[in-house]
XYZ file of C-alpha atoms in Angstrom:
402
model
C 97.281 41.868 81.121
C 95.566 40.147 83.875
C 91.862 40.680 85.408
C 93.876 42.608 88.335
C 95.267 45.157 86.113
C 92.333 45.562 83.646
C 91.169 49.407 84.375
C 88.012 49.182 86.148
C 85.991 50.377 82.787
C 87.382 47.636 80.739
C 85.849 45.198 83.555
C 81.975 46.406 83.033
C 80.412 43.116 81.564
C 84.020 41.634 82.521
C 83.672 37.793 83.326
C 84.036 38.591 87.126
C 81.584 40.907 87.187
C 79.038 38.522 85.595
C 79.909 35.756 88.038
C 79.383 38.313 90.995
C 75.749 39.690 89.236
C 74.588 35.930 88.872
C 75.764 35.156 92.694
C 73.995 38.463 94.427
C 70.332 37.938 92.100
C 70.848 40.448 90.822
C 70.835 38.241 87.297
C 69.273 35.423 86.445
C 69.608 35.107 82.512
C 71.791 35.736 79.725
C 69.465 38.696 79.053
C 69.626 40.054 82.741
C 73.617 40.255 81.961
C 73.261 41.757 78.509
C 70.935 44.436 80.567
C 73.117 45.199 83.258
C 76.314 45.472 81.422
C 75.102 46.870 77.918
C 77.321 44.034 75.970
C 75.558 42.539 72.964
C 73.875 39.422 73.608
C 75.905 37.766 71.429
C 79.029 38.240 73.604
C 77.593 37.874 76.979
C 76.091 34.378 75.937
C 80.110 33.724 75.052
C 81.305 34.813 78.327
C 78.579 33.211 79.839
C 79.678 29.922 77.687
C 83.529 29.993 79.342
C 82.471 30.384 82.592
C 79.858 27.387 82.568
C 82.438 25.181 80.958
C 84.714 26.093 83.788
C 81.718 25.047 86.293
C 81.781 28.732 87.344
C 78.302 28.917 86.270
C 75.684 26.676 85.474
C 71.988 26.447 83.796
C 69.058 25.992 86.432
C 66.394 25.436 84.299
C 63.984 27.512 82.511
C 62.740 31.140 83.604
C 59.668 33.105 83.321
C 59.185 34.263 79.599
C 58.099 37.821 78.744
C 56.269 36.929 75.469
C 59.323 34.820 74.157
C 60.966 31.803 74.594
C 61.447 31.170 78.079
C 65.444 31.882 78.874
C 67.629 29.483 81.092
C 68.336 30.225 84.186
C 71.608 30.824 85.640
C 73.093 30.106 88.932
C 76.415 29.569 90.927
C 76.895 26.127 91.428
C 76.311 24.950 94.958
C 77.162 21.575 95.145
C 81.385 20.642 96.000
C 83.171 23.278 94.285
C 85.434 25.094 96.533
C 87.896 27.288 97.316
C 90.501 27.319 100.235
C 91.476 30.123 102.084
C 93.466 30.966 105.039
C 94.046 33.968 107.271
C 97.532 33.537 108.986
C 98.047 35.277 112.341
C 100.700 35.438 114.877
C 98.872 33.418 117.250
C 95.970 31.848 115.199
C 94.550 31.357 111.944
C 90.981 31.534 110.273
C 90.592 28.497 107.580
C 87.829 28.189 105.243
C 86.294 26.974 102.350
C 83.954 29.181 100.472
C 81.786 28.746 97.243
C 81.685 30.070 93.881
C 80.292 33.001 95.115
C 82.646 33.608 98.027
C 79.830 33.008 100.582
C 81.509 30.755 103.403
C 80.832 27.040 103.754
C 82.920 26.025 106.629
C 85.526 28.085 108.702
C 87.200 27.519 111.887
C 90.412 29.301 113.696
C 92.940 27.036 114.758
C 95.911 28.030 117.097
C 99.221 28.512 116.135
C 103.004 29.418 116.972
C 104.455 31.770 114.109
C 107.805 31.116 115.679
C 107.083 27.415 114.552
C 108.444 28.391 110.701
C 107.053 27.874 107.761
C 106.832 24.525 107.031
C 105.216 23.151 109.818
C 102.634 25.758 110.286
C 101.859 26.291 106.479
C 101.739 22.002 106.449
C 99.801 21.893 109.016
C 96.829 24.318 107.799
C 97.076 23.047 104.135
C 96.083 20.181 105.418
C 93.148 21.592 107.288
C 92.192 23.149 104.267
C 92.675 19.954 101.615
C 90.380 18.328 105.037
C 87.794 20.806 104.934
C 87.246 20.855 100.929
C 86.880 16.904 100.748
C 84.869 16.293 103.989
C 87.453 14.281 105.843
C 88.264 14.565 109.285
C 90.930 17.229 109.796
C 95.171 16.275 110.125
C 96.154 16.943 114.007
C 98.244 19.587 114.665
C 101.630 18.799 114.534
C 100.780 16.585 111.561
C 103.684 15.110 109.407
C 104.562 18.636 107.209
C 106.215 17.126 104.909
C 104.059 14.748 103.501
C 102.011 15.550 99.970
C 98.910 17.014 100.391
C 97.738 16.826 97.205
C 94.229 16.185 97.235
C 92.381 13.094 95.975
C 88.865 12.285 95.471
C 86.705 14.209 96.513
C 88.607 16.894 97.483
C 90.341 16.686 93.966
C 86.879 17.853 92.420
C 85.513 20.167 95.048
C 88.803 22.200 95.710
C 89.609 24.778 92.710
C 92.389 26.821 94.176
C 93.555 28.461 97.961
C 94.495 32.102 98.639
C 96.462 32.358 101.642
C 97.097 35.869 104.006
C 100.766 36.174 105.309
C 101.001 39.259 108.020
C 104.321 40.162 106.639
C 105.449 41.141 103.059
C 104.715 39.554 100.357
C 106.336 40.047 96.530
C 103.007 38.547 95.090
C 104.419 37.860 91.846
C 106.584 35.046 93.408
C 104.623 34.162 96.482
C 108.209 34.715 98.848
C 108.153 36.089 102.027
C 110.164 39.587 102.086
C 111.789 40.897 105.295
C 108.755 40.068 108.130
C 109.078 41.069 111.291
C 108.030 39.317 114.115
C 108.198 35.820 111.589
C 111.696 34.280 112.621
C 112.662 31.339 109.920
C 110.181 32.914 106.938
C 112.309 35.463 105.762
C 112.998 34.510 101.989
C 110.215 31.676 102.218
C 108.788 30.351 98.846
C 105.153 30.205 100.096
C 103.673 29.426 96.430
C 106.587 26.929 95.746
C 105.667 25.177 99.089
C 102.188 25.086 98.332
C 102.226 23.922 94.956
C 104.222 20.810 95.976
C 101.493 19.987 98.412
C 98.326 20.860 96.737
C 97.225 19.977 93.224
C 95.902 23.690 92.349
C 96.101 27.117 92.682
C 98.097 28.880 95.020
C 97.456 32.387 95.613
C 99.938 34.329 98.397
C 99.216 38.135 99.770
C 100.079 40.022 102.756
C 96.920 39.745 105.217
C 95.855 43.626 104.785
C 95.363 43.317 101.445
C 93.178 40.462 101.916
C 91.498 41.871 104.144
C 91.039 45.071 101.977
C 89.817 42.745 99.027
C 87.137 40.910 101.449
C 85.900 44.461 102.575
C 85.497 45.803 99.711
C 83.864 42.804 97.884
C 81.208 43.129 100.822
C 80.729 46.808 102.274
C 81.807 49.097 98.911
C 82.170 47.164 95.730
C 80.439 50.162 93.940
C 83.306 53.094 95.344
C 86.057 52.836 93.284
C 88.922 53.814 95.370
C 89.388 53.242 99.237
C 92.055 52.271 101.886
C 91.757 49.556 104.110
C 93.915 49.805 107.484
C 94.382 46.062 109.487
C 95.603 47.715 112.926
C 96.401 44.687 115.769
C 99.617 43.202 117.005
C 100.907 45.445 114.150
C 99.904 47.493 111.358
C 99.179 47.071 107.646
C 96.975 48.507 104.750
C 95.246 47.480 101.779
C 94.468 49.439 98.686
C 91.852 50.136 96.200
C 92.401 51.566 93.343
C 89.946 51.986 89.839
C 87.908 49.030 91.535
C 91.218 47.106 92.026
C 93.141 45.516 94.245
C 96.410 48.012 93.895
C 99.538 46.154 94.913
C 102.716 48.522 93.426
C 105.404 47.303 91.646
C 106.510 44.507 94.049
C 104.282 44.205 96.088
C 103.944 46.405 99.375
C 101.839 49.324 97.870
C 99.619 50.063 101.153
C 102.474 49.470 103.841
C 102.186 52.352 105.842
C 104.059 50.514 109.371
C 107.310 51.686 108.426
C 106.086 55.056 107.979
C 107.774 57.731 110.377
C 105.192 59.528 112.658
C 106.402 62.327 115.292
C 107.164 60.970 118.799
C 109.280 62.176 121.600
C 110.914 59.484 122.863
C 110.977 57.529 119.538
C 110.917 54.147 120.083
C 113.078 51.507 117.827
C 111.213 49.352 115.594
C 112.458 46.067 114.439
C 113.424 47.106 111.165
C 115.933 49.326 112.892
C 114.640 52.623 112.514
C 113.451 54.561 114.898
C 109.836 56.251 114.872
C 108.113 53.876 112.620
C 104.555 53.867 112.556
C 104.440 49.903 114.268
C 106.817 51.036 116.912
C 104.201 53.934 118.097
C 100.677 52.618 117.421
C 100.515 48.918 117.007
C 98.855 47.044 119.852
C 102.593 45.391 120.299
C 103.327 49.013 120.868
C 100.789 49.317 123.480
C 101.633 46.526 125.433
C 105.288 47.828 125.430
C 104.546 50.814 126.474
C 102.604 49.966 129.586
C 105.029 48.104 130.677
C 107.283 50.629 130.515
C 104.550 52.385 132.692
C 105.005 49.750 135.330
C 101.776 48.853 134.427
C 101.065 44.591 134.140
C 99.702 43.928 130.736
C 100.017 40.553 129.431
C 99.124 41.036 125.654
C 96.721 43.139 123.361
C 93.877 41.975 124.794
C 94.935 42.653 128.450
C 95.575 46.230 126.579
C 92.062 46.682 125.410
C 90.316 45.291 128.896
C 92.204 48.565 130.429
C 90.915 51.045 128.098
C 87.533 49.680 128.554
C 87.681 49.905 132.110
C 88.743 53.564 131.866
C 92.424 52.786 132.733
C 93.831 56.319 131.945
C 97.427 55.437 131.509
C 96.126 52.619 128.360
C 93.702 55.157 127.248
C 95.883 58.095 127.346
C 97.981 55.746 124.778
C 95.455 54.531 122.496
C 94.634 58.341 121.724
C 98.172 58.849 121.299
C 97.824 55.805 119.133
C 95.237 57.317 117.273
C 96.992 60.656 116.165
C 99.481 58.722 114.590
C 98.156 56.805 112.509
C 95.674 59.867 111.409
C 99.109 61.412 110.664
C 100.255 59.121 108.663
C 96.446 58.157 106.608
C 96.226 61.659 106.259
C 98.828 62.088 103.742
C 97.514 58.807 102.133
C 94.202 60.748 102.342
C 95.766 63.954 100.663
C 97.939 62.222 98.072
C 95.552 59.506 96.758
C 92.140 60.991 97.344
C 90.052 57.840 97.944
C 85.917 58.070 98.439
C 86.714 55.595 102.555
C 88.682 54.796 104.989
C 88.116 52.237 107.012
C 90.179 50.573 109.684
C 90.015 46.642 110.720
C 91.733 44.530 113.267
C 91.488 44.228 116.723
C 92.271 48.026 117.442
C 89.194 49.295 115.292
C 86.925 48.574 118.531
C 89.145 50.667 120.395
C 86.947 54.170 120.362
C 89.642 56.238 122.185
C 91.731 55.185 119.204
C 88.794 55.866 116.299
C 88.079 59.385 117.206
C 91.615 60.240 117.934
C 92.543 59.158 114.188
C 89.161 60.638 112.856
C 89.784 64.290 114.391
C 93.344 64.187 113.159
C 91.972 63.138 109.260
C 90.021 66.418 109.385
C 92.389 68.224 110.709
C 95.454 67.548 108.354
C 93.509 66.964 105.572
C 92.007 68.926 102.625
C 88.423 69.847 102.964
C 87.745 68.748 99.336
C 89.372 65.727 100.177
C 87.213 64.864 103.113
C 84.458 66.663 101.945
C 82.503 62.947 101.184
C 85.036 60.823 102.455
C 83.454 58.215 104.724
C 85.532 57.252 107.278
C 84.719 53.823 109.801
C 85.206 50.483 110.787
C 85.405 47.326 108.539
C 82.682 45.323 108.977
C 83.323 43.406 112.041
C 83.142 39.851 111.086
C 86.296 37.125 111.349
C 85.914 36.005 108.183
C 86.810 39.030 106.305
C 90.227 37.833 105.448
C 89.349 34.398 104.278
C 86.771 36.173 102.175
C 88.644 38.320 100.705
C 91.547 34.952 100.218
C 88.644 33.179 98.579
C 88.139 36.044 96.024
C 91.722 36.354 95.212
C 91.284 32.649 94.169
C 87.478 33.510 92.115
C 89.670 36.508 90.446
C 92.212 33.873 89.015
C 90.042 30.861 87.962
C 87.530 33.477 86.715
C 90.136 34.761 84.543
C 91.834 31.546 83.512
C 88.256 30.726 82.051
């Protein structure tokens, strides 16, 4: 059993959770740890032991003594350990390294055409990443794809692993690609095969919702237990939480709720063939559609989102329609699995029209017990949530690897 399917109570004192104490303050000692997680000290000072001989942890000198010895200070080391991470979009990406801790240490977005395929855009930002961890200058775009990436120097001691996002499924216990849409040439793609031929550690692979989920929860609600995470942009994805946990399903697409049905009249095809689907009614790629169906000239989701800010009623009259649908479809998410948030990321979560359309409908078509605390709102808005939550995915595997 890995760290990501330990139950959450079988994680109190859990390596992890000792890394993340000594990286917030909250502990500074062996005894801090033995304190907050009620282990003996005995086995904290083992756990403790694995994780500094994996340099997750080091000793920082000595602390203030209460009438003792004085204890040894613990810390996350700062200096050239890394991880990689990157948050693949249609359009662009967010790269990053990050520390120890998952605070970042350098990020950047970088353009890109999905449409490209796999190899030359995953080349390309690999080595933007391998470039960022050992302080060289960065490979041009349109850099040779091909060639091996594996990193030497001192990006061979400061990189420890990279988590990348794919917006399309992902079977995570292979790293392949699974059926995308909108992703010509990666259907089938071995993304962790790829990577591991290019870079000399660990490659992690997940669809970009549940990173995104991960990164939000690690920031705004590690204490709630269970939550879902919707990424609503050019399309539509979720992430869940479950017991404290990343929950992924059997293969893989536990949280996709874009090929979910919703009532609409016409219903519009979606591009897995169906009609109805939940990406085909509410996704900004929907939007955009939609108007132009209107007659009305909308270049892309942004042109979308300048309308309903400027009052346009034909765009705003959309994004409420927008709204109900997707409160359709999270409130029988809401019903069935009961979690303690909601909250909703991507470029669509600044969309208010939207918000309060899928907020009335949650109350409406949901069980008052199970909204009775349920906090519903917007992921805090910050670019790097993805990359954050790709770094962690990396922490989670070296962590438990030590």
């Amino acid at each position: 059993m890995t760290i990501d399917d330990a139950p959450r109570e079988a994680l109190r004192g859990g390596p992890r959770e000792l890394l993340r104490w000594v990286a917030t303050g909250a502990a500074v000692s062996r005894a801090d740890l033995s304190r907050l997680s009620g282990l003996s000290p005995s086995t904290v000072s083992q756990r403790v032991e694995a994780l500094i001989n994996q340099g997750l942890l080091e000793e920082a000198g000595a602390g203030q003594s209460r009438g003792g010895r004085r204890p040894r200070q613990l810390a996350v080391p700062t200096g050239g350990a890394v991880v990689g991470a990157i948050d693949l979009g249609a359009h662009h990406a967010r790269i990053g390294t990050l520390d120890l801790s998952g605070r970042v240490v350098q990020a950047r977005t970088l353009p890109v055409r999905i449409e490209d395929g796999p190899e030359t855009v995953l080349g390309t930002l690999l080595a933007e990443v391998t470039a960022l961890a050992g302080g060289a200058a960065p490979v041009a775009s349109g850099g040779t794809p091909g060639a091996s990436l594996a990193p030497g120097g001192a990006a061979a001691g400061a990189l420890r692993g990279v988590g990348i996002g794919i917006p399309g499924p992902v079977q995570h216990s292979t790293g392949r690609i699974v059926s995308p849409s909108r992703m010509p040439g990666w259907n089938g793609f071995d993304v962790a095969a790829f990577c591991a031929d290019r870079v000399d550690v660990p490659v992690i692979v997940d669809n970009d919702a549940n990173l995104m989920a991960l990164g939000a929860h690690r920031t705004a609600h590690a204490e709630m237990d269970h939550a879902v995470y919707i990424k609503a942009g050019t399309g539509i994805g979720s992430g869940v939480i479950s017991s404290g946990q990343l929950h992924r399903g059997a293969q893989g697409s536990a949280g996709d709720i874009s090929h979910c049905r919703v009532v609409a009249d016409p219903a519009p095809l979606c591009s897995c063939g169906n009609a109805g689907c939940l990406e085909a009614v509410a996704s900004g790629a929907a939007l955009v559609t939609a108007l132009r169906e209107q007659g009305v000239p909308v270049d892309d989701l942004t042109g979308v989102l300048r309308l309903i800010d400027d009052g346009d009623r034909h765009a705003t009259a959309l994004a409420r329609q927008a709204g109900r649908a997707i409160g359709e479809i999270l409130a029988v998410v809401v019903n069935f699995f009961n979690p303690q948030v909601v909250a909703i990321g991507g470029r669509l979560a600044d969309c208010e029209p939207l918000l309060a359309s899928m907020r009335a409908t949650l109350y409406e078509r949901c069980l008052p017990l199970a909204t009775q605390t349920l906090l519903i709102e917007r992921v805090a808005t910050s670019q790097d949530i993805g990359i954050t939550g790709a770094a962690h995915l990396v922490i989670d595997h070296v962590v438990a690897a030590a």
